[in-house]
Tab-separated table of C-alpha atoms in Angstrom:
chain	number	residue	atom	x	y	z
A	5	MET	CA	46.718	-55.607	28.878
A	6	GLU	CA	47.875	-52.048	27.828
A	7	SER	CA	44.798	-50.650	29.850
A	8	LYS	CA	45.984	-52.591	32.866
A	9	ILE	CA	49.567	-51.451	33.433
A	10	ASP	CA	51.132	-48.208	35.359
A	11	TRP	CA	53.366	-47.256	32.601
A	12	LYS	CA	55.328	-44.472	34.565
A	13	SER	CA	55.328	-47.106	37.965
A	14	LEU	CA	56.543	-49.043	35.477
A	15	ALA	CA	59.115	-46.967	34.583
A	16	SER	CA	60.351	-46.102	37.757
A	17	THR	CA	60.578	-50.006	38.656
A	18	THR	CA	62.572	-49.876	35.666
A	19	LEU	CA	65.347	-46.976	36.933
A	20	ALA	CA	65.683	-48.599	40.287
A	21	GLN	CA	67.827	-51.149	38.007
A	22	TYR	CA	70.097	-48.201	36.972
A	23	ASN	CA	72.798	-46.710	38.313
A	24	LEU	CA	70.575	-42.998	38.249
A	25	SER	CA	70.153	-39.938	40.825
A	26	ALA	CA	66.995	-39.780	41.480
A	27	PRO	CA	65.628	-39.340	37.556
A	28	GLN	CA	62.425	-36.985	36.805
A	29	VAL	CA	60.290	-38.840	34.052
A	30	VAL	CA	58.112	-37.445	31.327
A	31	PHE	CA	56.345	-39.710	28.907
A	32	LEU	CA	56.742	-39.096	25.423
A	33	GLY	CA	54.110	-41.241	23.209
A	34	HIS	CA	53.322	-44.649	22.585
A	35	SER	CA	54.591	-46.339	19.151
A	36	GLU	CA	56.575	-49.230	18.621
A	37	ASN	CA	57.661	-48.811	22.502
A	38	VAL	CA	56.568	-47.014	25.390
A	39	THR	CA	59.126	-44.152	25.771
A	40	PHE	CA	59.344	-41.962	28.309
A	41	ARG	CA	62.101	-38.865	28.932
A	42	VAL	CA	64.915	-39.251	31.662
A	43	ASP	CA	66.159	-35.812	32.929
A	44	THR	CA	69.144	-36.125	36.093
A	45	ARG	CA	70.523	-33.151	35.354
A	46	ASN	CA	69.670	-31.915	38.875
A	47	ASN	CA	71.693	-34.920	40.108
A	48	GLN	CA	74.705	-35.931	39.999
A	49	ASN	CA	74.816	-38.191	37.501
A	50	LEU	CA	76.974	-41.708	37.600
A	51	ALA	CA	75.391	-44.158	34.046
A	52	THR	CA	78.093	-43.337	31.990
A	53	SER	CA	81.905	-42.530	31.923
A	54	THR	CA	81.461	-40.698	28.533
A	55	GLU	CA	81.737	-37.526	27.492
A	56	ASN	CA	78.188	-35.826	27.587
A	57	ASP	CA	77.373	-37.493	31.079
A	58	GLU	CA	76.618	-33.724	32.299
A	59	GLN	CA	74.052	-33.374	29.674
A	60	GLY	CA	72.119	-35.925	32.410
A	61	LEU	CA	69.287	-37.022	30.013
A	62	PHE	CA	68.399	-40.086	28.720
A	63	LEU	CA	65.308	-41.988	27.133
A	64	LEU	CA	64.054	-45.179	28.314
A	65	ARG	CA	62.259	-47.256	26.132
A	66	ILE	CA	59.046	-50.241	27.302
A	67	HIS	CA	58.903	-52.548	24.514
A	68	TYR	CA	55.825	-52.734	23.722
A	69	PRO	CA	53.462	-51.971	20.213
A	70	ILE	CA	50.613	-50.103	19.835
A	71	ALA	CA	50.059	-52.926	17.536
A	72	LYS	CA	48.647	-55.428	18.808
A	73	PHE	CA	49.709	-57.134	15.367
A	74	ARG	CA	53.504	-56.680	15.747
A	75	ASP	CA	54.907	-59.918	15.330
A	76	ARG	CA	56.633	-60.872	18.779
A	77	ILE	CA	60.136	-60.845	17.882
A	78	TRP	CA	60.720	-57.337	17.829
A	79	GLN	CA	60.117	-57.957	21.604
A	80	GLN	CA	62.707	-60.486	21.667
A	81	ASN	CA	66.022	-60.071	23.583
A	82	ALA	CA	68.411	-61.414	21.023
A	83	VAL	CA	66.224	-58.729	18.735
A	84	ILE	CA	65.878	-56.088	21.038
A	85	GLU	CA	70.109	-56.553	21.510
A	86	SER	CA	71.096	-56.788	17.808
A	87	GLU	CA	69.840	-52.954	17.201
A	88	LEU	CA	71.559	-51.632	20.792
A	89	MET	CA	74.589	-54.269	18.884
A	90	TRP	CA	74.562	-51.930	15.370
A	91	LEU	CA	73.538	-48.257	17.870
A	92	THR	CA	76.809	-48.585	20.256
A	93	ALA	CA	79.079	-49.205	16.618
A	94	LEU	CA	77.510	-46.316	14.847
A	95	HIS	CA	78.380	-44.748	18.224
A	96	ARG	CA	82.775	-45.940	18.144
A	97	ASP	CA	82.606	-45.904	14.592
A	98	THR	CA	81.183	-42.848	13.319
A	99	ASP	CA	80.321	-39.231	13.884
A	100	LEU	CA	77.128	-39.885	13.594
A	101	VAL	CA	75.438	-39.022	16.696
A	102	VAL	CA	73.097	-42.110	17.910
A	103	PRO	CA	70.777	-42.807	20.929
A	104	TYR	CA	73.703	-45.703	21.930
A	105	PRO	CA	72.522	-47.618	24.651
A	106	VAL	CA	73.311	-47.973	29.296
A	107	GLN	CA	74.442	-50.627	31.359
A	108	ASN	CA	72.220	-51.482	34.151
A	109	LEU	CA	73.682	-52.088	37.160
A	110	SER	CA	74.281	-56.077	35.924
A	111	GLY	CA	75.775	-55.191	33.494
A	112	SER	CA	73.753	-55.705	30.490
A	113	PHE	CA	71.520	-53.171	27.608
A	114	ILE	CA	68.536	-55.505	28.366
A	115	THR	CA	66.372	-54.891	32.116
A	116	SER	CA	63.393	-56.978	32.087
A	117	VAL	CA	60.061	-56.350	34.591
A	118	PRO	CA	57.160	-57.805	35.914
A	119	ILE	CA	54.274	-56.130	34.591
A	120	ASP	CA	52.345	-55.872	38.162
A	121	GLU	CA	51.885	-59.280	40.147
A	122	THR	CA	51.956	-61.584	37.222
A	123	SER	CA	54.579	-63.310	35.686
A	124	ARG	CA	54.805	-61.670	32.314
A	125	MET	CA	57.950	-60.361	32.101
A	126	LEU	CA	59.133	-56.520	29.391
A	127	ASN	CA	61.641	-55.938	28.012
A	128	CYS	CA	63.236	-52.328	28.801
A	129	THR	CA	66.231	-50.231	27.400
A	130	LEU	CA	67.727	-46.528	28.851
A	131	LEU	CA	69.339	-44.830	25.352
A	132	LYS	CA	71.506	-41.780	25.996
A	133	TRP	CA	69.815	-38.646	24.446
A	134	VAL	CA	70.003	-37.219	21.338
A	135	ASP	CA	70.084	-33.480	21.489
A	136	GLY	CA	68.090	-31.395	18.227
A	137	SER	CA	65.114	-30.344	17.428
A	138	PRO	CA	61.805	-32.020	14.950
A	139	LEU	CA	61.390	-30.406	11.659
A	140	ASP	CA	57.553	-28.406	12.091
A	141	THR	CA	57.209	-27.784	8.497
A	142	GLU	CA	58.759	-29.809	5.180
A	143	PRO	CA	62.310	-29.882	4.929
A	144	THR	CA	64.110	-27.631	2.755
A	145	ALA	CA	66.043	-28.508	-0.214
A	146	MET	CA	69.270	-27.963	1.694
A	147	GLN	CA	67.832	-29.765	4.965
A	148	ALA	CA	66.472	-32.575	3.468
A	149	ARG	CA	69.818	-33.230	1.405
A	150	GLU	CA	71.504	-33.304	4.836
A	151	ILE	CA	69.405	-36.058	5.903
A	152	GLY	CA	70.185	-37.567	2.147
A	153	GLU	CA	73.764	-38.087	3.616
A	154	LEU	CA	72.650	-39.010	7.100
A	155	MET	CA	71.100	-41.870	5.499
A	156	ALA	CA	73.721	-42.585	3.266
A	157	GLN	CA	76.047	-42.655	6.390
A	158	LEU	CA	74.225	-45.545	8.055
A	159	HIS	CA	74.492	-47.563	4.854
A	160	GLN	CA	77.644	-46.755	4.205
A	161	HIS	CA	78.564	-48.092	8.233
A	162	ALA	CA	76.299	-51.446	7.862
A	163	SER	CA	78.153	-52.106	4.339
A	164	LEU	CA	81.560	-51.948	6.344
A	165	TRP	CA	80.683	-53.031	9.647
A	166	GLU	CA	80.999	-57.568	10.196
A	167	LEU	CA	77.729	-58.398	11.800
A	168	PRO	CA	78.956	-60.367	15.436
A	169	SER	CA	78.036	-64.025	15.247
A	170	SER	CA	74.985	-63.456	17.244
A	171	PHE	CA	73.203	-60.676	15.305
A	172	THR	CA	69.233	-60.644	14.403
A	173	ARG	CA	66.728	-58.420	13.095
A	174	PRO	CA	64.062	-59.108	10.987
A	175	LYS	CA	64.291	-58.445	7.323
A	176	TYR	CA	62.352	-56.507	5.379
A	177	ASP	CA	62.336	-58.704	1.335
A	178	TRP	CA	59.279	-60.533	-0.278
A	179	GLU	CA	57.559	-62.590	2.050
A	180	GLN	CA	56.912	-58.911	5.048
A	181	LEU	CA	55.428	-57.439	2.561
A	182	HIS	CA	54.052	-60.252	1.326
A	183	ALA	CA	52.442	-61.102	4.722
A	184	SER	CA	51.350	-57.608	5.096
A	185	LEU	CA	49.460	-57.276	1.834
A	186	MET	CA	47.402	-60.108	3.413
A	187	LYS	CA	46.947	-57.921	6.498
A	188	LEU	CA	45.435	-56.064	3.832
A	189	ARG	CA	43.260	-58.479	2.418
A	190	SER	CA	40.977	-59.613	5.532
A	191	LEU	CA	39.299	-55.175	4.987
A	192	ILE	CA	37.420	-56.532	2.109
A	193	ASP	CA	34.855	-58.072	4.035
A	194	ALA	CA	35.098	-55.290	6.334
A	195	GLY	CA	34.101	-52.501	2.954
A	196	THR	CA	37.373	-50.675	3.672
A	197	ILE	CA	39.306	-51.925	1.672
A	198	SER	CA	37.590	-52.867	-2.846
A	199	LEU	CA	37.889	-55.724	-4.523
A	200	THR	CA	39.502	-53.769	-6.808
A	201	ASP	CA	41.952	-52.101	-5.095
A	202	PHE	CA	43.105	-54.938	-3.498
A	203	ALA	CA	43.812	-56.224	-6.745
A	204	VAL	CA	45.547	-53.513	-8.262
A	205	LEU	CA	48.021	-54.197	-4.935
A	206	GLU	CA	48.315	-57.556	-5.257
A	207	SER	CA	49.558	-57.074	-9.094
A	208	VAL	CA	51.715	-54.104	-7.942
A	209	VAL	CA	53.235	-56.497	-5.015
A	210	GLN	CA	53.829	-59.563	-7.528
A	211	GLN	CA	55.841	-56.998	-9.732
A	212	ILE	CA	57.958	-55.877	-6.774
A	213	SER	CA	58.750	-59.862	-6.358
A	214	ASN	CA	59.934	-59.799	-9.570
A	215	VAL	CA	62.226	-56.483	-9.008
A	216	MET	CA	63.523	-57.939	-6.293
A	217	THR	CA	64.607	-61.539	-7.846
A	218	ALA	CA	66.858	-59.924	-9.667
A	219	LEU	CA	68.648	-57.875	-6.969
A	220	GLU	CA	71.079	-59.754	-5.664
A	221	LYS	CA	71.185	-59.475	-2.502
A	222	THR	CA	75.656	-57.605	-2.346
A	223	ARG	CA	77.124	-55.641	0.434
A	224	ALA	CA	76.566	-53.134	-1.571
A	225	ASN	CA	72.217	-53.340	-1.837
A	226	TRP	CA	71.542	-54.782	0.998
A	227	GLY	CA	72.106	-54.889	4.741
A	228	LEU	CA	70.974	-52.823	7.764
A	229	ILE	CA	69.014	-50.335	7.376
A	230	HIS	CA	66.812	-47.805	9.592
A	231	ALA	CA	63.112	-48.445	7.847
A	232	ASP	CA	61.374	-46.117	9.369
A	233	LEU	CA	63.966	-42.450	8.855
A	234	ASN	CA	60.454	-40.367	9.116
A	235	GLU	CA	59.280	-36.899	10.087
A	236	ASN	CA	59.669	-37.909	13.339
A	237	ASN	CA	62.822	-40.318	13.341
A	238	TYR	CA	65.458	-37.674	12.856
A	239	ILE	CA	66.270	-34.054	14.397
A	240	PHE	CA	68.173	-31.076	13.329
A	241	TYR	CA	71.215	-30.064	15.413
A	242	VAL	CA	72.943	-27.189	14.660
A	243	GLY	CA	71.694	-27.825	10.953
A	244	LYS	CA	72.943	-30.932	10.569
A	245	ALA	CA	70.362	-34.027	10.721
A	246	ARG	CA	70.398	-36.956	13.359
A	247	ALA	CA	68.819	-40.532	13.377
A	248	ILE	CA	67.036	-41.285	16.521
A	249	ASP	CA	64.603	-43.951	16.853
A	250	PHE	CA	66.018	-47.186	15.547
A	251	SER	CA	64.030	-49.832	16.996
A	252	CYS	CA	62.736	-50.784	13.412
A	253	CYS	CA	65.895	-51.841	12.057
A	254	GLY	CA	66.689	-54.542	10.134
A	255	PHE	CA	67.752	-55.796	7.186
A	256	GLY	CA	66.826	-54.888	3.053
A	257	TYR	CA	67.979	-53.632	0.893
A	258	TYR	CA	69.487	-49.640	1.234
A	259	LEU	CA	67.222	-48.437	-2.042
A	260	TYR	CA	63.999	-48.973	-0.264
A	261	ASP	CA	65.493	-47.612	3.319
A	262	ILE	CA	65.434	-44.269	0.785
A	263	ALA	CA	61.782	-44.811	-0.484
A	264	HIS	CA	60.299	-44.816	2.636
A	265	THR	CA	62.221	-41.934	2.939
A	266	LEU	CA	61.110	-40.527	0.376
A	267	LEU	CA	57.121	-40.704	1.307
A	268	HIS	CA	57.947	-38.149	3.089
A	269	LEU	CA	59.147	-35.607	0.865
A	270	PHE	CA	57.678	-33.844	-1.602
A	271	PRO	CA	58.874	-34.099	-5.263
A	272	GLU	CA	61.515	-31.621	-5.493
A	273	ASN	CA	62.526	-33.125	-2.037
A	274	ARG	CA	63.653	-36.058	-3.296
A	275	ARG	CA	65.206	-34.585	-5.944
A	276	SER	CA	67.444	-33.021	-2.751
A	277	PHE	CA	67.655	-35.854	-0.580
A	278	VAL	CA	69.061	-38.376	-3.439
A	279	ARG	CA	71.654	-35.553	-4.492
A	280	GLY	CA	72.617	-36.160	-0.850
A	281	TYR	CA	72.956	-39.374	-0.318
A	282	GLN	CA	74.566	-39.738	-3.823
A	283	SER	CA	76.868	-37.381	-2.672
A	284	VAL	CA	78.154	-39.580	-0.219
A	285	CYS	CA	77.614	-43.211	-2.061
A	286	GLN	CA	76.987	-43.384	-5.142
A	287	LEU	CA	73.434	-45.056	-6.627
A	288	ARG	CA	72.866	-47.715	-9.235
A	289	ASP	CA	72.002	-45.947	-12.780
A	290	ASP	CA	68.434	-47.347	-13.012
A	291	TYR	CA	67.999	-46.576	-9.282
A	292	GLN	CA	64.948	-44.623	-10.016
A	293	SER	CA	62.394	-46.988	-11.823
A	294	ILE	CA	63.640	-49.412	-8.148
A	295	LEU	CA	63.139	-46.936	-6.120
A	296	GLU	CA	59.385	-46.701	-7.484
A	297	ALA	CA	58.527	-50.527	-6.973
A	298	PHE	CA	60.005	-49.989	-3.081
A	299	PHE	CA	58.305	-46.733	-2.820
A	300	LEU	CA	54.700	-48.209	-3.210
A	301	GLY	CA	56.232	-51.145	-0.983
A	302	ALA	CA	56.749	-49.090	1.485
A	303	ILE	CA	53.029	-47.566	1.376
A	304	ILE	CA	51.811	-51.167	1.041
A	305	ASN	CA	53.730	-52.402	4.209
A	306	ASN	CA	52.296	-48.684	5.844
A	307	PHE	CA	48.451	-50.189	5.167
A	308	ALA	CA	49.276	-53.191	7.056
A	309	PHE	CA	50.071	-51.332	9.884
A	310	LEU	CA	47.128	-48.775	9.863
A	311	ALA	CA	45.228	-51.799	8.963
A	312	SER	CA	45.403	-53.116	12.707
A	313	GLN	CA	44.321	-49.891	14.312
A	314	PRO	CA	40.248	-49.510	13.399
A	315	ASN	CA	40.131	-46.094	14.465
A	316	GLU	CA	42.710	-45.656	11.523
A	317	HIS	CA	40.049	-46.997	8.532
A	318	ASN	CA	38.740	-44.408	7.579
A	319	PHE	CA	41.628	-43.085	6.573
A	320	LEU	CA	42.092	-46.150	4.753
A	321	LEU	CA	38.917	-45.590	3.141
A	322	GLU	CA	40.305	-42.873	1.785
A	323	THR	CA	43.502	-43.354	0.729
A	324	VAL	CA	44.231	-46.376	-0.569
A	325	PRO	CA	41.593	-45.636	-3.793
A	326	TYR	CA	43.771	-42.306	-3.902
A	327	ILE	CA	46.695	-43.888	-3.410
A	328	SER	CA	45.173	-47.437	-6.219
A	329	GLU	CA	44.715	-44.630	-8.795
A	330	SER	CA	48.188	-42.281	-8.593
A	331	PHE	CA	50.852	-44.144	-8.227
A	332	CYS	CA	49.467	-47.629	-8.204
A	333	SER	CA	48.327	-47.771	-12.359
A	334	LYS	CA	50.803	-45.490	-12.998
A	335	TYR	CA	53.289	-48.053	-12.037
A	336	LEU	CA	51.614	-50.927	-13.770
A	337	ARG	CA	51.509	-48.904	-16.912
A	338	GLY	CA	54.886	-48.269	-17.313
A	339	LYS	CA	54.871	-44.144	-16.298
A	340	ALA	CA	57.393	-42.718	-13.773
A	341	PHE	CA	55.818	-40.827	-11.201
A	342	LEU	CA	58.199	-40.506	-8.155
A	343	PHE	CA	59.554	-37.457	-8.605
A	344	GLU	CA	57.029	-35.832	-10.369
A	345	LEU	CA	55.638	-32.557	-9.657
């Protein structure tokens, strides 16, 4: 379906349902969603009534993922609305700068638009743009600490916020991880993953299951998480880290959220991240062993995402054996690895 859609035309159709004056759109990319930068700075903008109106920049998201295996639950109205509820609450309750939603002319945060002449509809959302710059290198120790503080502030809000009764987001739990493992099983016949490496991943997932079973789901360790706070989804503005792209947010262990971000940091910066996090929220004494389990769980989830994209199979062919030997085997032997240089 994707090749038949004129995304820019669809964006224009969507924006006509907002109170924006002559918006100019620039295509940004296609991953979890198709995204456009919307610029009204040279025009009168009546979309919102906040102190940031003069900025005149927005992010338009068309909720259609590039990964064909992506569960349709992520495109459901209630699931999208719940993400927007959290963004609204973060904007209202904290000093964090987040991409909060803008209502359309009907007073809704979700705009459904038809695809050409078919009966298929796609959900779209418009968010306020967040100023800042992505990093083009590995973060400094201070920047890694800032990212840790940012994540802790998100978790702090999630642990205190009373969820609306209609709130629903997917879970990053044992069932989700097992589903990721099953997606990787299909690559055995294709020769992308060996039986030996899959058996190692299977053993790791069983160990992670034991860790999850032992962790009680309390407000102190389980709640809403960003789930994708990597170098593409945090930016810096005047030295402060800001989180963007909450489209993968869901329920999970806070330590899983941390582990997912540590995937993208060098070991020394992982220490700085944790120090920053603990300056806001204290971690349990045995956090390192749990982080290592969830670190591997995050890798397996990422492998499952890549498994749906044939152009990534060569990467998996090379990377899975490395991960199996360098990390999984150490974990199964009880040898620490996460903060080792």
